[in-house]
Amino acid sequence: MTEEIDFILESTEESMNGSIAHLEKEFLNIRAGKASPAMLGGVFVDYYGSATPLSQVSKISVPDARTITLQPFEKNMLSAIEKAIMVANIGFNPMNNGDVIIISVPPLTEERRRDLAKQAKAEAEDAKIGIRNSRKDANTDIKKLEKEGTSEDICKSAEEEVQNLTNAYIKKIDELLALKEAEIMKV
């Protein structure tokens, strides 16, 4: 195969890896009943006039499966952190005891579990669309090379390789989704 085709295949695989990485990051934000510091990943606190991630103004720990504790690096940040969690609208009711903020993670209802499973499916479908777009871009580039004089056999085998990559990554997305759904639906 030519260097151009090798480059196309490498960049396609890199793009598909990016879709998988994005999906895994999105799955972290979908809570599955047990407490995790990642649940607070989208919460930003007003820290001296700038929106700062919660993890940069406090120590986040998970003492058990149903509790998250936040210990601010500065005591005067307690109420700002508490307010930021409420404003983020992620379904948590923080309790401030003067030293730390304690969040009890409520158990999920059956209806909420189904909604989260649907959300996970939607994220997986978005990742599949990203994979298919990478395939389309790669095939377009291969067709351009064929028009520029690269042999038809080399281009056909490159297109087959791109399809094999696509199938492998779609399968990986389905496996990740099955794991996430099982985690969400487990009581």
mmCIF file of C-alpha atoms in Angstrom:
data_model
loop_
_atom_site.group_PDB
_atom_site.id
_atom_site.type_symbol
_atom_site.label_atom_id
_atom_site.label_comp_id
_atom_site.label_asym_id
_atom_site.label_seq_id
_atom_site.Cartn_x
_atom_site.Cartn_y
_atom_site.Cartn_z
ATOM 1 C CA MET A 1 0.000 0.000 0.000
ATOM 2 C CA THR A 2 1.052 3.568 -0.562
ATOM 3 C CA GLU A 3 2.074 5.994 2.173
ATOM 4 C CA GLU A 4 -1.054 8.064 1.530
ATOM 5 C CA ILE A 5 -3.331 5.090 2.188
ATOM 6 C CA ASP A 6 -1.390 4.166 5.331
ATOM 7 C CA PHE A 7 -1.836 7.748 6.502
ATOM 8 C CA ILE A 8 -5.586 7.654 5.756
ATOM 9 C CA LEU A 9 -5.976 4.404 7.705
ATOM 10 C CA GLU A 10 -3.984 5.727 10.678
ATOM 11 C CA SER A 11 -5.909 8.982 10.849
ATOM 12 C CA THR A 12 -9.218 7.102 10.523
ATOM 13 C CA GLU A 13 -8.294 4.799 13.393
ATOM 14 C CA GLU A 14 -7.208 7.798 15.476
ATOM 15 C CA SER A 15 -10.526 9.501 14.783
ATOM 16 C CA MET A 16 -12.452 6.347 15.721
ATOM 17 C CA ASN A 17 -10.426 6.060 18.946
ATOM 18 C CA GLY A 18 -11.450 9.647 19.682
ATOM 19 C CA SER A 19 -15.121 8.689 19.318
ATOM 20 C CA ILE A 20 -14.651 5.811 21.774
ATOM 21 C CA ALA A 21 -12.805 8.050 24.265
ATOM 22 C CA HIS A 22 -15.580 10.642 24.052
ATOM 23 C CA LEU A 23 -18.221 7.956 24.626
ATOM 24 C CA GLU A 24 -16.382 6.658 27.701
ATOM 25 C CA LYS A 25 -16.182 10.208 29.073
ATOM 26 C CA GLU A 26 -19.915 10.733 28.471
ATOM 27 C CA PHE A 27 -20.698 7.418 30.177
ATOM 28 C CA LEU A 28 -18.859 8.636 33.289
ATOM 29 C CA ASN A 29 -21.352 11.506 33.540
ATOM 30 C CA ILE A 30 -24.324 9.121 33.516
ATOM 31 C CA ARG A 31 -24.697 8.056 37.102
ATOM 32 C CA ALA A 32 -25.461 4.446 37.828
ATOM 33 C CA GLY A 33 -26.680 4.533 41.408
ATOM 34 C CA LYS A 34 -23.344 4.438 43.204
ATOM 35 C CA ALA A 35 -21.477 7.544 44.253
ATOM 36 C CA SER A 36 -18.547 8.717 42.140
ATOM 37 C CA PRO A 37 -16.506 11.944 42.010
ATOM 38 C CA ALA A 38 -17.197 12.017 38.244
ATOM 39 C CA MET A 39 -20.854 12.862 39.045
ATOM 40 C CA LEU A 40 -19.695 16.341 40.004
ATOM 41 C CA GLY A 41 -17.478 16.760 36.935
ATOM 42 C CA GLY A 42 -19.782 19.313 35.318
ATOM 43 C CA VAL A 43 -20.147 21.512 38.409
ATOM 44 C CA PHE A 44 -18.367 24.873 38.364
ATOM 45 C CA VAL A 45 -17.959 27.205 41.333
ATOM 46 C CA ASP A 46 -17.633 30.977 41.240
ATOM 47 C CA TYR A 47 -14.104 31.300 42.629
ATOM 48 C CA TYR A 48 -13.082 34.941 42.889
ATOM 49 C CA GLY A 49 -15.020 35.857 39.773
ATOM 50 C CA SER A 50 -14.166 32.925 37.501
ATOM 51 C CA ALA A 51 -15.988 29.650 36.919
ATOM 52 C CA THR A 52 -13.700 26.963 38.374
ATOM 53 C CA PRO A 53 -14.242 23.182 38.358
ATOM 54 C CA LEU A 54 -15.330 21.838 41.731
ATOM 55 C CA SER A 55 -12.309 19.521 41.879
ATOM 56 C CA GLN A 56 -9.981 22.546 41.888
ATOM 57 C CA VAL A 57 -11.515 24.213 44.933
ATOM 58 C CA SER A 58 -12.176 21.160 47.112
ATOM 59 C CA LYS A 59 -11.113 17.615 47.864
ATOM 60 C CA ILE A 60 -13.809 15.210 46.625
ATOM 61 C CA SER A 61 -13.987 11.792 48.258
ATOM 62 C CA VAL A 62 -16.393 8.865 48.294
ATOM 63 C CA PRO A 63 -16.442 7.236 51.752
ATOM 64 C CA ASP A 64 -19.138 4.722 50.743
ATOM 65 C CA ALA A 65 -21.358 3.783 47.779
ATOM 66 C CA ARG A 66 -24.061 6.325 48.676
ATOM 67 C CA THR A 67 -22.074 9.339 49.932
ATOM 68 C CA ILE A 68 -19.839 11.995 48.404
ATOM 69 C CA THR A 69 -17.956 14.405 50.655
ATOM 70 C CA LEU A 70 -16.352 17.674 49.609
ATOM 71 C CA GLN A 71 -13.765 19.405 51.761
ATOM 72 C CA PRO A 72 -13.059 22.920 50.452
ATOM 73 C CA PHE A 73 -9.479 24.118 50.406
ATOM 74 C CA GLU A 74 -10.804 27.432 51.797
ATOM 75 C CA LYS A 75 -13.531 27.463 54.463
ATOM 76 C CA ASN A 76 -15.208 30.536 52.988
ATOM 77 C CA MET A 77 -16.005 28.509 49.833
ATOM 78 C CA LEU A 78 -18.507 26.204 51.624
ATOM 79 C CA SER A 79 -21.638 28.159 50.722
ATOM 80 C CA ALA A 80 -20.437 28.876 47.152
ATOM 81 C CA ILE A 81 -19.817 25.160 46.565
ATOM 82 C CA GLU A 82 -23.186 24.256 48.069
ATOM 83 C CA LYS A 83 -24.917 26.822 45.844
ATOM 84 C CA ALA A 84 -23.053 25.599 42.721
ATOM 85 C CA ILE A 85 -24.205 22.007 43.320
ATOM 86 C CA MET A 86 -27.816 23.174 43.694
ATOM 87 C CA VAL A 87 -27.601 25.355 40.544
ATOM 88 C CA ALA A 88 -26.067 22.492 38.519
ATOM 89 C CA ASN A 89 -29.432 20.702 38.868
ATOM 90 C CA ILE A 90 -27.987 17.181 39.005
ATOM 91 C CA GLY A 91 -30.507 15.903 41.536
ATOM 92 C CA PHE A 92 -28.361 16.240 44.676
ATOM 93 C CA ASN A 93 -29.200 17.997 47.923
ATOM 94 C CA PRO A 94 -25.898 18.995 49.588
ATOM 95 C CA MET A 95 -25.670 19.299 53.374
ATOM 96 C CA ASN A 96 -23.172 21.716 54.915
ATOM 97 C CA ASN A 97 -21.954 20.851 58.423
ATOM 98 C CA GLY A 98 -19.539 23.793 58.719
ATOM 99 C CA ASP A 99 -16.429 21.837 57.727
ATOM 100 C CA VAL A 100 -17.430 19.629 54.811
ATOM 101 C CA ILE A 101 -20.305 19.255 52.377
ATOM 102 C CA ILE A 102 -21.969 15.860 52.414
ATOM 103 C CA ILE A 103 -24.038 14.621 49.490
ATOM 104 C CA SER A 104 -26.234 11.560 49.902
ATOM 105 C CA VAL A 105 -26.732 9.892 46.532
ATOM 106 C CA PRO A 106 -30.367 8.755 46.418
ATOM 107 C CA PRO A 107 -31.129 5.295 45.024
ATOM 108 C CA LEU A 108 -32.459 5.387 41.474
ATOM 109 C CA THR A 109 -36.101 4.651 40.719
ATOM 110 C CA GLU A 110 -36.980 2.180 37.975
ATOM 111 C CA GLU A 111 -38.228 5.024 35.754
ATOM 112 C CA ARG A 112 -34.995 6.993 36.270
ATOM 113 C CA ARG A 113 -32.949 3.885 35.435
ATOM 114 C CA ARG A 114 -34.819 3.537 32.141
ATOM 115 C CA ASP A 115 -34.226 7.218 31.350
ATOM 116 C CA LEU A 116 -30.503 6.831 32.055
ATOM 117 C CA ALA A 117 -30.379 3.711 29.853
ATOM 118 C CA LYS A 118 -32.015 5.711 27.044
ATOM 119 C CA GLN A 119 -29.478 8.476 27.568
ATOM 120 C CA ALA A 120 -26.650 5.914 27.346
ATOM 121 C CA LYS A 121 -28.144 4.536 24.106
ATOM 122 C CA ALA A 122 -28.309 8.045 22.657
ATOM 123 C CA GLU A 123 -24.641 8.658 23.534
ATOM 124 C CA ALA A 124 -23.688 5.323 21.963
ATOM 125 C CA GLU A 125 -25.605 6.223 18.805
ATOM 126 C CA ASP A 126 -23.769 9.563 18.628
ATOM 127 C CA ALA A 127 -20.467 7.682 18.893
ATOM 128 C CA LYS A 128 -21.552 5.332 16.083
ATOM 129 C CA ILE A 129 -22.367 8.353 13.920
ATOM 130 C CA GLY A 130 -18.847 9.651 14.613
ATOM 131 C CA ILE A 131 -17.391 6.281 13.548
ATOM 132 C CA ARG A 132 -19.466 6.264 10.349
ATOM 133 C CA ASN A 133 -18.408 9.820 9.546
ATOM 134 C CA SER A 134 -14.765 8.774 9.937
ATOM 135 C CA ARG A 135 -15.421 5.904 7.531
ATOM 136 C CA LYS A 136 -17.072 8.258 5.030
ATOM 137 C CA ASP A 137 -14.146 10.690 5.185
ATOM 138 C CA ALA A 138 -11.622 7.869 4.723
ATOM 139 C CA ASN A 139 -13.514 6.425 1.746
ATOM 140 C CA THR A 140 -13.728 9.872 0.168
ATOM 141 C CA ASP A 141 -9.965 10.291 0.545
ATOM 142 C CA ILE A 142 -9.337 6.825 -0.925
ATOM 143 C CA LYS A 143 -11.556 7.641 -3.929
ATOM 144 C CA LYS A 144 -9.534 10.817 -4.508
ATOM 145 C CA LEU A 145 -6.328 8.761 -4.536
ATOM 146 C CA GLU A 146 -7.900 6.350 -7.023
ATOM 147 C CA LYS A 147 -8.740 9.279 -9.334
ATOM 148 C CA GLU A 148 -5.137 10.488 -8.980
ATOM 149 C CA GLY A 149 -3.852 7.187 -10.305
ATOM 150 C CA THR A 150 -3.495 4.793 -7.371
ATOM 151 C CA SER A 151 -4.337 1.259 -8.493
ATOM 152 C CA GLU A 152 -7.924 0.111 -8.113
ATOM 153 C CA ASP A 153 -6.907 -3.067 -6.242
ATOM 154 C CA ILE A 154 -4.986 -1.106 -3.603
ATOM 155 C CA CYS A 155 -7.927 1.259 -3.151
ATOM 156 C CA LYS A 156 -10.421 -1.619 -2.848
ATOM 157 C CA SER A 157 -8.323 -3.335 -0.175
ATOM 158 C CA ALA A 158 -7.975 -0.008 1.666
ATOM 159 C CA GLU A 159 -11.771 0.443 1.611
ATOM 160 C CA GLU A 160 -12.166 -3.086 2.997
ATOM 161 C CA GLU A 161 -9.679 -2.252 5.752
ATOM 162 C CA VAL A 162 -11.663 0.898 6.610
ATOM 163 C CA GLN A 163 -14.861 -1.185 6.775
ATOM 164 C CA ASN A 164 -13.134 -3.725 9.045
ATOM 165 C CA LEU A 165 -12.055 -0.870 11.348
ATOM 166 C CA THR A 166 -15.615 0.484 11.327
ATOM 167 C CA ASN A 167 -17.083 -2.916 12.223
ATOM 168 C CA ALA A 168 -14.574 -3.392 15.057
ATOM 169 C CA TYR A 169 -15.272 0.031 16.573
ATOM 170 C CA ILE A 170 -19.066 -0.307 16.248
ATOM 171 C CA LYS A 171 -18.775 -3.662 18.048
ATOM 172 C CA LYS A 172 -16.709 -2.010 20.794
ATOM 173 C CA ILE A 173 -19.387 0.684 21.217
ATOM 174 C CA ASP A 174 -22.079 -2.002 21.517
ATOM 175 C CA GLU A 175 -20.002 -3.788 24.184
ATOM 176 C CA LEU A 176 -19.479 -0.546 26.146
ATOM 177 C CA LEU A 177 -23.212 0.206 25.931
ATOM 178 C CA ALA A 178 -24.140 -3.278 27.159
ATOM 179 C CA LEU A 179 -21.810 -2.858 30.165
ATOM 180 C CA LYS A 180 -23.203 0.598 30.977
ATOM 181 C CA GLU A 181 -26.827 -0.567 30.665
ATOM 182 C CA ALA A 182 -26.117 -3.514 32.969
ATOM 183 C CA GLU A 183 -24.498 -1.128 35.474
ATOM 184 C CA ILE A 184 -27.464 1.263 35.300
ATOM 185 C CA MET A 185 -30.159 -1.413 35.608
ATOM 186 C CA LYS A 186 -28.445 -3.244 38.497
ATOM 187 C CA VAL A 187 -30.295 -2.432 41.704
#
